[in-house]
GROMACS .gro file of C-alpha atoms in nm:
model
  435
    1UNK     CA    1   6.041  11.376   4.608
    2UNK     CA    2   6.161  11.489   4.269
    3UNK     CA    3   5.922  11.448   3.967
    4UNK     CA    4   5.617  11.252   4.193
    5UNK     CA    5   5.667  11.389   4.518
    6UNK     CA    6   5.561  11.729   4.649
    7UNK     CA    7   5.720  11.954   4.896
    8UNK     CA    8   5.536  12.078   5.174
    9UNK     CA    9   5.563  12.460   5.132
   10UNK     CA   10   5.674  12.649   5.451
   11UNK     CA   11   5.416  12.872   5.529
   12UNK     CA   12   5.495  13.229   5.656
   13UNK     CA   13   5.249  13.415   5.875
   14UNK     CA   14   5.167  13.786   5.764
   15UNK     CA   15   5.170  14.013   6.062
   16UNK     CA   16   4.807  14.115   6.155
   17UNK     CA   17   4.883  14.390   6.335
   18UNK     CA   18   4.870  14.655   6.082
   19UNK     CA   19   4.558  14.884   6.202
   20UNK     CA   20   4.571  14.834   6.507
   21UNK     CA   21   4.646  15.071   6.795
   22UNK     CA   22   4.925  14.968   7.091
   23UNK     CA   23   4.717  15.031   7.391
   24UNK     CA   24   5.091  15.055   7.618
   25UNK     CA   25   5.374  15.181   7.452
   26UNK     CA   26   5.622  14.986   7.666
   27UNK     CA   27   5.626  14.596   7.819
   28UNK     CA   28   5.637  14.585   8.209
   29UNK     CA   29   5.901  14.398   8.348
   30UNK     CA   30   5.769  14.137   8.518
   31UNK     CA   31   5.600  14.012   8.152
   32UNK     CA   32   5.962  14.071   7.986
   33UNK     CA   33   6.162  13.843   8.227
   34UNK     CA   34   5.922  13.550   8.186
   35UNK     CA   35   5.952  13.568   7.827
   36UNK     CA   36   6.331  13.598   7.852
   37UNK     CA   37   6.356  13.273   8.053
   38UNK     CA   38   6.124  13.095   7.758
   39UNK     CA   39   6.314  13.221   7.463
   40UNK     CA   40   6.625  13.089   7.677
   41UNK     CA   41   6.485  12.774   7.744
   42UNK     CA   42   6.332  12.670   7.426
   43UNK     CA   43   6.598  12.787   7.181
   44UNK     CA   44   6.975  12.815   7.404
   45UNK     CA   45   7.024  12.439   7.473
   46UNK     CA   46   7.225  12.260   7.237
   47UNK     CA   47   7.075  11.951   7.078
   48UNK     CA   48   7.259  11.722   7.228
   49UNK     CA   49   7.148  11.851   7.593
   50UNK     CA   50   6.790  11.871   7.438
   51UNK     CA   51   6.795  11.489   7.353
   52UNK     CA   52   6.957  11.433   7.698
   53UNK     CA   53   6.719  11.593   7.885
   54UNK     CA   54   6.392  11.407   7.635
   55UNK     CA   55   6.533  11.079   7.703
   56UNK     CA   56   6.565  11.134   8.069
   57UNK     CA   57   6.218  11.296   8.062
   58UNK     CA   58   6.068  10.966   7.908
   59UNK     CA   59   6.039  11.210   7.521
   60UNK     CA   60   6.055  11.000   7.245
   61UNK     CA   61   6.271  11.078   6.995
   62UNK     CA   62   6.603  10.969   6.791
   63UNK     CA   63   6.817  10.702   6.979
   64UNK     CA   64   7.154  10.754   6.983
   65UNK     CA   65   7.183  10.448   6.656
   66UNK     CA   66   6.949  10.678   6.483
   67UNK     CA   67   7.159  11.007   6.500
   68UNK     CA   68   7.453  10.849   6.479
   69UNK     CA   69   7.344  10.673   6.106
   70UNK     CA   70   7.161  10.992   6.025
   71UNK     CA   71   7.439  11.225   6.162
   72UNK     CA   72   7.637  10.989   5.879
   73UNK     CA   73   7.404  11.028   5.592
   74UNK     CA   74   7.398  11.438   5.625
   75UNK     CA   75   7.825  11.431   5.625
   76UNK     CA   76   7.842  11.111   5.421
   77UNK     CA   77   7.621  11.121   5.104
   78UNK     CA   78   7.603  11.352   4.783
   79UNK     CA   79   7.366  11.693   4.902
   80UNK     CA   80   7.048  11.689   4.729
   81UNK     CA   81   7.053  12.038   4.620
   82UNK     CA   82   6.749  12.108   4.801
   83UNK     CA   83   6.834  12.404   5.049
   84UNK     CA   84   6.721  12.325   5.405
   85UNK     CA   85   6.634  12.617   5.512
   86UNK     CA   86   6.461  12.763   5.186
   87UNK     CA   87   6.087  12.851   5.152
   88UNK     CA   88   5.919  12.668   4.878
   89UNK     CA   89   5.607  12.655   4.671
   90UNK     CA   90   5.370  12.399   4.662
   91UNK     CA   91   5.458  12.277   4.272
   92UNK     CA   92   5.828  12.310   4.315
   93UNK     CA   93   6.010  12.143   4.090
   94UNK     CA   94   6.308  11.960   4.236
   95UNK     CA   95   6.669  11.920   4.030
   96UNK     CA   96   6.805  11.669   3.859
   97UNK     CA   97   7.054  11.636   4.191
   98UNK     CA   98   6.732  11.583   4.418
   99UNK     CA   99   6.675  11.189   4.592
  100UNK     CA  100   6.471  11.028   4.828
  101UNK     CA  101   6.552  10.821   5.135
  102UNK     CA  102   6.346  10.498   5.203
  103UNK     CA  103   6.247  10.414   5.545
  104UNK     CA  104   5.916  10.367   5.750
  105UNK     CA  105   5.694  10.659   5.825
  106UNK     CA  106   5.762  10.690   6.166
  107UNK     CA  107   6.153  10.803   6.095
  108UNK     CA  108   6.039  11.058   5.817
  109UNK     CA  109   6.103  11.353   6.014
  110UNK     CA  110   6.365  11.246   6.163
  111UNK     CA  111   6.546  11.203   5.825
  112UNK     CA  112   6.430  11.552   5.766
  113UNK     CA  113   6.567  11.711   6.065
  114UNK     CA  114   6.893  11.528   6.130
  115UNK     CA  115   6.976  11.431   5.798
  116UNK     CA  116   6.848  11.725   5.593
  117UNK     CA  117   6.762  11.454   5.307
  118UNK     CA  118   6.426  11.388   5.137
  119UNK     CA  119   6.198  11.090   5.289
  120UNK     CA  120   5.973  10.865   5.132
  121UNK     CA  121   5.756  10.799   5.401
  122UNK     CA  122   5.656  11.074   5.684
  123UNK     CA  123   5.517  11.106   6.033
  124UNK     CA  124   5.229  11.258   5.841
  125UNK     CA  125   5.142  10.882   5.678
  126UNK     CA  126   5.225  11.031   5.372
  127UNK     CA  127   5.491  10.795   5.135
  128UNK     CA  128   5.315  10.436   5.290
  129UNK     CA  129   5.186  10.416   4.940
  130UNK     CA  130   4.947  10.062   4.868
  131UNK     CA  131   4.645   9.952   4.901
  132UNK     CA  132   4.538  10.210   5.142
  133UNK     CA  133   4.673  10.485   4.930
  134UNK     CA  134   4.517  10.410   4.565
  135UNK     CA  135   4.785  10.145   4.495
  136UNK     CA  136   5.081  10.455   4.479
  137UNK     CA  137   5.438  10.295   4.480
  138UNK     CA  138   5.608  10.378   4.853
  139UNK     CA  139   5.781  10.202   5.191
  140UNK     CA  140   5.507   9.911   5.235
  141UNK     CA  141   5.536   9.805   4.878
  142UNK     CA  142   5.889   9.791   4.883
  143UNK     CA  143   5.937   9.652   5.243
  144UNK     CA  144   5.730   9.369   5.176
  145UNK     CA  145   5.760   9.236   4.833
  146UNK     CA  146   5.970   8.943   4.799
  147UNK     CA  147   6.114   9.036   4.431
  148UNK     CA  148   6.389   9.278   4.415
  149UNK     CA  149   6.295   9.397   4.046
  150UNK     CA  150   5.953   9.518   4.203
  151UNK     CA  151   6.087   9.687   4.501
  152UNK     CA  152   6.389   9.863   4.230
  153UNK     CA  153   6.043   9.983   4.034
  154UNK     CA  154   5.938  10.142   4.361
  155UNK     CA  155   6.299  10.291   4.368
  156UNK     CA  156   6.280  10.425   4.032
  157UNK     CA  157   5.912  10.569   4.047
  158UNK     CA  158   6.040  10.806   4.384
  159UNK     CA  159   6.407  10.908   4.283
  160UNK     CA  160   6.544  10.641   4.566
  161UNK     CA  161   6.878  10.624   4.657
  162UNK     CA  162   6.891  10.532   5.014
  163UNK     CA  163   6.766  10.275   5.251
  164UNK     CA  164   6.749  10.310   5.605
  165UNK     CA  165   6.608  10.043   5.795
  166UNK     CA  166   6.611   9.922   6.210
  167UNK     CA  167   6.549   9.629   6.399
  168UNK     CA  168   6.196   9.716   6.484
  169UNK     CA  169   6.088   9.666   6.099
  170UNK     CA  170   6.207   9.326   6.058
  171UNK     CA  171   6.138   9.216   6.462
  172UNK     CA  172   5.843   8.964   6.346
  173UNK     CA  173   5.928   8.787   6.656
  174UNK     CA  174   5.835   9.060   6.895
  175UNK     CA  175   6.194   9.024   7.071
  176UNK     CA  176   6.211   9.405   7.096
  177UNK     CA  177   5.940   9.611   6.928
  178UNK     CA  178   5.734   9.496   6.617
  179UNK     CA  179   5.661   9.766   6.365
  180UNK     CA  180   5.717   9.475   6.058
  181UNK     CA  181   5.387   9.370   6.113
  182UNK     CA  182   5.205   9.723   6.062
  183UNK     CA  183   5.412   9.736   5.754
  184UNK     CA  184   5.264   9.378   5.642
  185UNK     CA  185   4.888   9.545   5.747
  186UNK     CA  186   4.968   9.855   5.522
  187UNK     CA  187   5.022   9.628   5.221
  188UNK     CA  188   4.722   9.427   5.282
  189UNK     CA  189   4.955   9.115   5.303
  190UNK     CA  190   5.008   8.833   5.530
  191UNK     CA  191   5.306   8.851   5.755
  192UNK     CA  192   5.489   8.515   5.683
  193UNK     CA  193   5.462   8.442   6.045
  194UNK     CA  194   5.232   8.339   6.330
  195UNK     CA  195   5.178   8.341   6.727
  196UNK     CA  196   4.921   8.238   6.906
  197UNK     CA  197   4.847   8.109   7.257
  198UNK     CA  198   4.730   7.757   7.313
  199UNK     CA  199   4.680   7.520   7.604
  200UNK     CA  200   5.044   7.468   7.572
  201UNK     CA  201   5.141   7.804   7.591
  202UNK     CA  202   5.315   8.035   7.314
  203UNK     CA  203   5.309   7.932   6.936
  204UNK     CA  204   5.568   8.050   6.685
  205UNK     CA  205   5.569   7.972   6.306
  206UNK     CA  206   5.794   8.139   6.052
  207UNK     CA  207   5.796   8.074   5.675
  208UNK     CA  208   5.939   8.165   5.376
  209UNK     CA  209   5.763   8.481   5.341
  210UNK     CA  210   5.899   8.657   5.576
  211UNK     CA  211   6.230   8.544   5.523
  212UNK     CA  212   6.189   8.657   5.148
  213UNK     CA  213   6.083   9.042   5.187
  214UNK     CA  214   6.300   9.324   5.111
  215UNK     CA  215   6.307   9.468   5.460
  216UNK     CA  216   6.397   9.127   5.631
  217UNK     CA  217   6.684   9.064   5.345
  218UNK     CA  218   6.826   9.391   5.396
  219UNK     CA  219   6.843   9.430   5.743
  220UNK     CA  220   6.869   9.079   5.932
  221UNK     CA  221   7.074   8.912   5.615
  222UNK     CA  222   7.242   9.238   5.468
  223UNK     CA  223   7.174   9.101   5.089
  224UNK     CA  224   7.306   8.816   5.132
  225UNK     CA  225   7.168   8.417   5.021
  226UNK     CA  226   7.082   8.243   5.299
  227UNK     CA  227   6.959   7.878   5.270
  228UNK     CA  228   6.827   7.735   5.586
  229UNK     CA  229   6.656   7.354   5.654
  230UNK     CA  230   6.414   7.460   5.844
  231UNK     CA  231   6.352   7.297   6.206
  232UNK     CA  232   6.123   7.287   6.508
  233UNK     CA  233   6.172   7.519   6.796
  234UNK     CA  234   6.060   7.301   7.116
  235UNK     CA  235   5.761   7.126   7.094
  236UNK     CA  236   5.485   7.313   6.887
  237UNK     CA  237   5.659   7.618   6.704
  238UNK     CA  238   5.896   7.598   6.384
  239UNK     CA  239   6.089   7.830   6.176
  240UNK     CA  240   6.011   7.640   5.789
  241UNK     CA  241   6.284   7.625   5.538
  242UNK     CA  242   6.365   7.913   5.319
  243UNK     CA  243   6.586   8.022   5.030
  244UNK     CA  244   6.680   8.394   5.037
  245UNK     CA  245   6.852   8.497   4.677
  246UNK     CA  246   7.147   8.770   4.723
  247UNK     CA  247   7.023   9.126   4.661
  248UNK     CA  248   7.256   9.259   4.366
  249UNK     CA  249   7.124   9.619   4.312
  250UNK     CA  250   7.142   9.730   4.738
  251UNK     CA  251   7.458   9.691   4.937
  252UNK     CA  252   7.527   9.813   5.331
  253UNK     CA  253   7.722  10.135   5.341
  254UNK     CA  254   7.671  10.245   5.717
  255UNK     CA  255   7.557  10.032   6.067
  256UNK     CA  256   7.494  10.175   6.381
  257UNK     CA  257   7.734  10.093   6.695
  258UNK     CA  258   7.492   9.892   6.899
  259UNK     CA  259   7.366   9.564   6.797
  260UNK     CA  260   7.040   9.340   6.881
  261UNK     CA  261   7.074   8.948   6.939
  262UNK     CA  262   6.709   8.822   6.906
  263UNK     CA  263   6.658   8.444   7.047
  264UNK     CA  264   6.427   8.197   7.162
  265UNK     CA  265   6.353   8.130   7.512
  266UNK     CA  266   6.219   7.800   7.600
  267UNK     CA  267   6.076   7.612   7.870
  268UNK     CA  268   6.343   7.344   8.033
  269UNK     CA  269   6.102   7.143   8.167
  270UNK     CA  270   5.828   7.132   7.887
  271UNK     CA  271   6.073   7.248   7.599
  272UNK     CA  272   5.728   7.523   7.486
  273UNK     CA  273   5.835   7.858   7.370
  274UNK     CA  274   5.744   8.141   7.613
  275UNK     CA  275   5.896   8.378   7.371
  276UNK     CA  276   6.125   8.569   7.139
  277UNK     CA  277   6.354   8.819   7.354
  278UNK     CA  278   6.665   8.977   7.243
  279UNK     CA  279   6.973   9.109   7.380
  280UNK     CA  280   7.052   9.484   7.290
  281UNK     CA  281   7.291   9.764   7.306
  282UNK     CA  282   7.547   9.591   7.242
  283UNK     CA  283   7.900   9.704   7.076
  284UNK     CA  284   8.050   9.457   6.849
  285UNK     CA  285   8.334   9.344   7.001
  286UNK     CA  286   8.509   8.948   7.042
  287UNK     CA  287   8.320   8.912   7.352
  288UNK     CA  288   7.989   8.934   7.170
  289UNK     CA  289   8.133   8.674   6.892
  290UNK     CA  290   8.193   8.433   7.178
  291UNK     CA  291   7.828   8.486   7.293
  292UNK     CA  292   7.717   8.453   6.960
  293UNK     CA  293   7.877   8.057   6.946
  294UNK     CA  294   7.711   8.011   7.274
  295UNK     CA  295   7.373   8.128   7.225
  296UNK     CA  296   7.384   7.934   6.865
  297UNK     CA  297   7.462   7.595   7.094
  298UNK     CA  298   7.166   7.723   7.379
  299UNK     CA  299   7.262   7.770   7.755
  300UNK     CA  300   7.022   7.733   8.036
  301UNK     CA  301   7.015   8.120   8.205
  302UNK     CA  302   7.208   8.155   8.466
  303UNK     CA  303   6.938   8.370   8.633
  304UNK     CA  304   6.670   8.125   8.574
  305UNK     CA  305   6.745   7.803   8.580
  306UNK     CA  306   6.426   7.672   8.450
  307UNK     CA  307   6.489   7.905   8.141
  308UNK     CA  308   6.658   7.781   7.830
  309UNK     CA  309   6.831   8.065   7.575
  310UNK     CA  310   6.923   7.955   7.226
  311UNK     CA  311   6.915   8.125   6.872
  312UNK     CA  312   6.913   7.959   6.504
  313UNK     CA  313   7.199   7.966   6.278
  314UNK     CA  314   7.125   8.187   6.049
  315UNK     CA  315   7.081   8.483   6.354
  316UNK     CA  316   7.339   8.671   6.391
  317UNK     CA  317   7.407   8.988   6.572
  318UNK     CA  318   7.250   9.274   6.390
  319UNK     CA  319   7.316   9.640   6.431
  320UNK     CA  320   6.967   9.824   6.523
  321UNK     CA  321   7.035  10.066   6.224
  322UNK     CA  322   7.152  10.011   5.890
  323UNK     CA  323   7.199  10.242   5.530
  324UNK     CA  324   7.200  10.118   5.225
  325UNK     CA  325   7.240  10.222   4.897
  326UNK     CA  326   7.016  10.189   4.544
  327UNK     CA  327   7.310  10.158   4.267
  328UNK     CA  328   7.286   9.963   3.919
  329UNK     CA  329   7.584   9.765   3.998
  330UNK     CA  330   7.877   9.671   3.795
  331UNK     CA  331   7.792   9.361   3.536
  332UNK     CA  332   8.072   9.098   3.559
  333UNK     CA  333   7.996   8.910   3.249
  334UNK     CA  334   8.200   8.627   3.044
  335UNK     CA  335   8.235   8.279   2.849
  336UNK     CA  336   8.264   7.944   3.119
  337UNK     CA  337   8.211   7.608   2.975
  338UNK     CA  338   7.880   7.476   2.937
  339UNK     CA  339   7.705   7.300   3.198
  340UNK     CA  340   7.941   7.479   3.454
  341UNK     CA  341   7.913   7.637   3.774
  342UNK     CA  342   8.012   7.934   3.828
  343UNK     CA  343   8.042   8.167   4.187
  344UNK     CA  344   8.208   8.520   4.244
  345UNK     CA  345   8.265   8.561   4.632
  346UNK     CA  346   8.386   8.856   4.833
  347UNK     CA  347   8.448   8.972   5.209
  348UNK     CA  348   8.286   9.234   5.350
  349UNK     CA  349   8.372   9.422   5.627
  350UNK     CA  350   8.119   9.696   5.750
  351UNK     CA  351   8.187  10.028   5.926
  352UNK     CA  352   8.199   9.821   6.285
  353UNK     CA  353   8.459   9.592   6.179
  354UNK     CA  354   8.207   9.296   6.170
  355UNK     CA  355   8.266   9.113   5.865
  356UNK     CA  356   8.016   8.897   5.634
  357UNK     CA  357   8.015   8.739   5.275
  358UNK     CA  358   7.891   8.779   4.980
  359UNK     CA  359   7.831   8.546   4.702
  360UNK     CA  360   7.619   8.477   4.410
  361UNK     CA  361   7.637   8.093   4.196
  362UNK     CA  362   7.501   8.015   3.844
  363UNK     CA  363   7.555   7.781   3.601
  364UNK     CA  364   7.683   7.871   3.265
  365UNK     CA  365   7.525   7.776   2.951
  366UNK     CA  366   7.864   7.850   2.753
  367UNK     CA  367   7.847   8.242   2.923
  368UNK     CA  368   7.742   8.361   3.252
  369UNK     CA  369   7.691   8.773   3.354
  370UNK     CA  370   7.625   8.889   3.776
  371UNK     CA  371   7.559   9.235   3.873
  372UNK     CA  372   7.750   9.296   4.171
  373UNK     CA  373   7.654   9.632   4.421
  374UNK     CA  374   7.987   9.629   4.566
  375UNK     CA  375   8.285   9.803   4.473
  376UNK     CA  376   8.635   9.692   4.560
  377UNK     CA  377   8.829  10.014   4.527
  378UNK     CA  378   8.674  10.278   4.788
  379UNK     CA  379   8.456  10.608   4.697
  380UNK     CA  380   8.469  10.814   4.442
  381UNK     CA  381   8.416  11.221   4.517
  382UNK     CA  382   8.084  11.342   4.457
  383UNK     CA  383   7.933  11.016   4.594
  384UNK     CA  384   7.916  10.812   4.877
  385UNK     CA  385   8.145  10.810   5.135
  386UNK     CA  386   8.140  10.492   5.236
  387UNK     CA  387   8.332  10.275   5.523
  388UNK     CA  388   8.252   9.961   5.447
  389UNK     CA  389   8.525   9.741   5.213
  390UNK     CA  390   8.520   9.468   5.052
  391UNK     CA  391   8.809   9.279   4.900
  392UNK     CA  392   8.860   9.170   4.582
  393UNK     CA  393   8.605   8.912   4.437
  394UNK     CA  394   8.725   8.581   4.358
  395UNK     CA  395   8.583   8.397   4.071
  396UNK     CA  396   8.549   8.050   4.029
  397UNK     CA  397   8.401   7.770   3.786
  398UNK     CA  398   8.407   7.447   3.856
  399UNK     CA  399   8.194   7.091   3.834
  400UNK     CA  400   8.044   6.851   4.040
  401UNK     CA  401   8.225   6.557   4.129
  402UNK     CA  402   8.070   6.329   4.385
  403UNK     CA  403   7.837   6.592   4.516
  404UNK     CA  404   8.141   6.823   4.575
  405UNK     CA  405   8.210   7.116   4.372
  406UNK     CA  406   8.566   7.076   4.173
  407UNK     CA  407   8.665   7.424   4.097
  408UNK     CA  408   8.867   7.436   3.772
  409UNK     CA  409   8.945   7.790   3.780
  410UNK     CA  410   8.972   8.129   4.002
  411UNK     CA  411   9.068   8.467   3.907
  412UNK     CA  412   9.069   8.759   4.118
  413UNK     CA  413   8.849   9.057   3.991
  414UNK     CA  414   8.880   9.401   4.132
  415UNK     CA  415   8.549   9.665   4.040
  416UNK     CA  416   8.579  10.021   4.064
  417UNK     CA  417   8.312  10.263   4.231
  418UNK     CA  418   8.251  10.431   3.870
  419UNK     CA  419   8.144  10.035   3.738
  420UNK     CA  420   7.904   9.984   4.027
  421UNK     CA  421   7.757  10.345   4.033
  422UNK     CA  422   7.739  10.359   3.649
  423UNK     CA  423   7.639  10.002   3.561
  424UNK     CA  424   7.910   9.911   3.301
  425UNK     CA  425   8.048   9.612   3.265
  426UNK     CA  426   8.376   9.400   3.362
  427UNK     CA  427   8.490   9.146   3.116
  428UNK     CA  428   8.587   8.832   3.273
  429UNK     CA  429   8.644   8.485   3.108
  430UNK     CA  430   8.629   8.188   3.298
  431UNK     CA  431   8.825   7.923   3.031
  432UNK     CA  432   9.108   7.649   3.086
  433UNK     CA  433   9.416   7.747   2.881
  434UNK     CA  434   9.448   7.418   2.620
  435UNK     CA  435   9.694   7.181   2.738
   0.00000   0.00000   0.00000
């Protein structure tokens, strides 16, 4: 990464054979066919055919949500000014253009290859960063801190710009594949959630915690505030209230095709948990928005009876990979009476056509100010390219009456890309004209 993080230089190996004598001056055909077939093999096959033929072959590599969203990012985002194909020394010195690209350490070289952008975090365990690393800033610090000021001083100390997160790093439930626990163990903090066996079978708690760190907020909530109750799940396991505030310095730009629907799956009879599956590989279509209703009211499955399916509120469908971006985000600032309160609101509608709001509330003590990461008039060249719009925000202030809100005013606000990108600020007042 620029500034704190080194390059790997690309070695080059020196030929060795200077000195020494050919014993045969020409190859024998049945050695140069052979070789013929391997150079054909290992180096004619286009990449698609190659990932083809690893997936078939049980290979693990990029799933198709994975090149897709990093097939994006190489087309879609400014170029680092880092040539791939360059050899570099060990001390290089990256430009002012260079930026990094958070996500675990297991999709490092896969940003690398596919993307041809900078990662935090690679296959090499290098980037983790924490406890286990002298305390260094890098993806299990920011994945699990709850504050988004600490995880934007994680941003700033590694040149961040992007975010690219999957299912797998928030799937605390286990409904797919887990890797948000090994993030948790990295950082040396508790996970926010339980399970454990007991007499009665399969305990689940969730708290707060969870619900609270960065990589959960970005990728099962999108940035958004969530409030939730709380509520038992059958007989022994809960999911505990939680507040999530709205993110205002990371916003979605990209999601994947295919989406995940994680749910519970209880016992009819006894109403215990035997566990958290999910549904995958799914596009987002209206068919999945009816399922969505239906799994949110529970159905016994229709391929076991004894079975009973059902998902909490605030789980949605979520697409197994997400990008997001790092920007400073335009400050809407402005007078509102005192005591008021005061909301800016807008629709968002990602890449897939799945749609989702965002909103932020405060009350006024005579002024208010929110920094906002969207932008309500498309990209700008020279940075992203993004395909995900949202409309214009609507502003509000208003005051209770009767444990209702009674909005006084609304104005419509639109914010250009160069106010998000750039920080600068949007003068709105929120005042009723004198009568």
């Amino acid at each position: 990464m620029k500034g704190t993080r080194k390059r790997e230089a690309r070695g080059t190996q020196k030929s060795k054979a200077k000195g020494v004598k050919a014993k045969k001056k020409f190859l024998r055909a049945d050695i140069i066919f052979p070789f013929i077939v391997i150079l054909f093999v290992v180096f004619c096959f286009p990449l698609n055919e190659s990932l083809t033929m690893a997936k078939r072959g049980g290979i693990k590599g990029p799933s198709d949500d994975w090149y897709e969203a990093l097939s994006w990012m190489r087309e879609n985002t400014p170029d680092p000014g880092v040539d791939y194909y360059a050899l570099y020394p060990e001390d290089y010195t990256y430009p002012e253009s260079a930026y990094s690209v958070m996500s675990w350490w297991d999709y490092g070289h896969w940003i690398t290859r596919i993307a041809h952008r900078i990662p935090v975090a690679n296959n090499f365990q290098q980037g983790i960063g924490g406890p286990h690393q002298g305390n260094t800033p890098g993806a299990c610090v920011f994945f699990i801190t709850k504050n988004e000021s600490e995880a934007n001083k994680v941003a700033d100390a590694l040149d961040m710009r992007y975010v690219v997160t999957d299912f797998m790093m928030a799937d605390a439930m286990e409904s797919y594949n887990n890797k948000y626990w090994a993030i948790a163990l990295w950082a040396n903090e508790t996970p926010g959630c339980e399970m454990y066996l007991t007499e009665r079978g399969t305990v689940f708690k969730m708290d707060e915690k969870y619900f609270n760190t960065m990589v959960t907020k970005l990728h099962m909530f999108d940035g958004r505030e969530i409030i939730y109750k709380g509520e038992y799940v059958g007989k022994s396991s809960s999911i505990m209230p939680f507040h999530t505030k709205p993110l205002r310095h990371y916003r979605l730009v990209y999601e994947s095709s295919k989406h995940v629907f994680p749910h519970v799956v209880l016992n009819a009879a006894t109403e215990d948990v035997q566990a958290w599956k999910s549904y995958h590989g799914m596009n987002y279509t209206e068919k999945l928005l009816a399922f969505e209703q239906e799994l949110h009211s529970g159905f016994h499955d229709p391929k076991n009876p004894d079975l009973f399916r059902w998902t909490p509120s605030f789980i949605s469908p979520v697409s197994f990979v997400k990008v997001f971006e790092y920007v400073k985000g335009a400050r809407i600032k402005g007078s509102a009476p005192n005591g008021s309160i005061v909301a800016i609101v807008t629709n968002i509608t990602t890449n897939q056509g799945r749609e989702f709001i965002y909103s932020q509330t405060t009350i006024s003590n005579g002024s208010y100010e929110f920094v906002v990461p969207y932008s309500t008039e498309g990209p700008v060249e020279g940075g992203t390219n993004f395909d995900v719009l949202a409309s214009p925000y609507i502003m509000r202030s208003g005051h209770l009456e009767n444990e209702t809100i009674a909005w006084d005013i609304e104005k419509e606000v639109e914010v250009d890309e160069r106010e998000v990108i750039e920080g600068k600020t949007v003068s709105v007042d929120l005042l009723l004209l004198p009568s």
